[in-house]
Amino acid sequence: MRKFILKTTTTLAAAAVSVSMAHAGDVEVLHWWTSGGEAAALNVLKQDLEGQGTGWNDMPVAGGGGESAMTVLRARVTSGNPPTAVQMLGFDILDWAKEDALADLNDVAVKEGWDDVIPEALQAFAKHDGQWVSAPVNVHSTNWVWANKAVLDANGIAVPANWEEFEAALETLAAAGVTPVAHGGQAWQDATVFDAVAMSAGGPEFYKAAFIDLDEEALGSDTMVESFRRMEVIRGHVDDNFSGRDWNLATAMVINGEAGFQMMGDWAKGEFLNAGKVPGEDFLCFRFPGTEDQVTFNADQFAMFDQGGKVSAEQAALATAILSPSFQSAFNVVKGSVPARTDVSDEAFDACGKQGMKDLAAAAASGNLYGSMAHGHAAPAAVKNAIYDVITAHFNGEYDAATAALELVDAVSIAK
Ligand code: GAL
């Protein structure tokens, strides 16, 4: 806790410095894209804007999933000094919109025809009371597995088709002395794995009932107990140093062959690409076994903080740049995500990106597209954090699977 406060204070001091250096004509952007792959993608946006004469005042707050960034944001807003633009996810956008903190982007959206090209599932988080309040950058999804191809080949492991095959693959790797699962023990990463594990164990109706409808019966069900039991299997196949590890360092373990698999959203692909790795040759991407038809999505968006009633020229320029089709292709190719517009060609994307685009369209058409619990697209932050606490306590051995399900029912009922 102490460490966290220190870190936040340092970040706030950095924020104060960066604000004093801001010029009119700059956008100040608060974000958590600090890993190698993320920074490479962010550069595409910076350069795009700078090419149009809009300066970039960078305000990075490290911490995957954005929890620390949201803490810094709250402090900035409370002190009357909100950043111009903020990377944000799902329910956080709606929460700030309800506080009347966000600039109205309707003029830009109407002029650029956003209604026609941005999928409904994203509009649900980008609009408040019929007004556009944020600009979607991408669509990520969490139910992916990333694998080192050479490690799998050397151990005779094919892409697992179901949970049982996946468990067998983990055991094969353990017997061969390879770390089966690269994982970082941070609450948001534990929850990211849980997204896929629960979807696989119980299917989409169960996932929706538990995490979107917050139905007590589903939260405390035998299927939830089974989901926790499967988390124990995964916990049994991580290395001894998993605790607190950043997600991109876990990805690096798969990249360099130290580990076989990582369960992580497709921002992990940005790390493989940044390391010069090629999908299908060096690494494999596949949907978590048993979730091949589903997509648990999270979309990064940029919300613009109201700077006095009107969207500034710089904020409008940023929103326009983000939704331009050429930017949507260039950025998402590097980031690992897929476009937030439905009319962008998949030509520039690699095999995993092409699959991501196909999966997203198919899941949306068949009713298999669900918001990610772990990344703020299933329930508001208070509920999300309550779920995190139980998942992480269980992952670290505080509860058995049956107790964890009971704790989940209680935690959600208190938080909602
Ligand atoms: C997610 C975000 C991604 C990626 C990831 C790890 O919440 O949507 O863009 O940055 O966190 O930092």
JSON list of C-alpha atoms and ligand atoms in Angstrom, two decimals, residues 32-33 38 64-65 87 89 140 188 247 267 298 300 335 375, ligand 1:
[
{"chain": "A", "resi": 32, "resn": "TRP", "atom": "CA", "xyz": [-1.39, 3.26, -19.49]},
{"chain": "A", "resi": 33, "resn": "TRP", "atom": "CA", "xyz": [0.30, 2.16, -22.70]},
{"chain": "A", "resi": 38, "resn": "GLU", "atom": "CA", "xyz": [1.87, -0.52, -26.42]},
{"chain": "A", "resi": 64, "resn": "GLY", "atom": "CA", "xyz": [-1.87, -2.91, -17.11]},
{"chain": "A", "resi": 65, "resn": "GLY", "atom": "CA", "xyz": [-5.64, -2.75, -17.08]},
{"chain": "A", "resi": 87, "resn": "GLN", "atom": "CA", "xyz": [-7.74, 6.30, -22.23]},
{"chain": "A", "resi": 89, "resn": "LEU", "atom": "CA", "xyz": [-12.70, 1.39, -20.63]},
{"chain": "A", "resi": 140, "resn": "HIS", "atom": "CA", "xyz": [-9.42, -6.10, -27.82]},
{"chain": "A", "resi": 188, "resn": "TRP", "atom": "CA", "xyz": [-6.38, -7.69, -13.13]},
{"chain": "A", "resi": 247, "resn": "TRP", "atom": "CA", "xyz": [1.95, -8.90, -17.96]},
{"chain": "A", "resi": 267, "resn": "TRP", "atom": "CA", "xyz": [-2.37, -6.66, -26.47]},
{"chain": "A", "resi": 298, "resn": "ASN", "atom": "CA", "xyz": [-12.86, -4.64, -24.20]},
{"chain": "A", "resi": 300, "resn": "ASP", "atom": "CA", "xyz": [-10.05, 1.22, -25.46]},
{"chain": "A", "resi": 335, "resn": "LYS", "atom": "CA", "xyz": [-1.40, -2.87, -31.02]},
{"chain": "A", "resi": 375, "resn": "HIS", "atom": "CA", "xyz": [-11.61, -5.06, -18.28]},
{"chain": "B", "resi": 1, "resn": "GAL", "atom": "C1", "xyz": [-6.16, -3.22, -21.19]},
{"chain": "B", "resi": 1, "resn": "GAL", "atom": "C2", "xyz": [-6.22, -2.28, -22.36]},
{"chain": "B", "resi": 1, "resn": "GAL", "atom": "C3", "xyz": [-5.23, -2.69, -23.39]},
{"chain": "B", "resi": 1, "resn": "GAL", "atom": "C4", "xyz": [-3.87, -2.98, -22.79]},
{"chain": "B", "resi": 1, "resn": "GAL", "atom": "C5", "xyz": [-3.95, -3.77, -21.48]},
{"chain": "B", "resi": 1, "resn": "GAL", "atom": "C6", "xyz": [-2.64, -3.93, -20.75]},
{"chain": "B", "resi": 1, "resn": "GAL", "atom": "O1", "xyz": [-7.07, -2.82, -20.21]},
{"chain": "B", "resi": 1, "resn": "GAL", "atom": "O2", "xyz": [-7.50, -2.33, -22.92]},
{"chain": "B", "resi": 1, "resn": "GAL", "atom": "O3", "xyz": [-5.13, -1.70, -24.38]},
{"chain": "B", "resi": 1, "resn": "GAL", "atom": "O4", "xyz": [-3.22, -1.79, -22.63]},
{"chain": "B", "resi": 1, "resn": "GAL", "atom": "O5", "xyz": [-4.87, -3.22, -20.61]},
{"chain": "B", "resi": 1, "resn": "GAL", "atom": "O6", "xyz": [-2.06, -2.72, -20.39]}
]
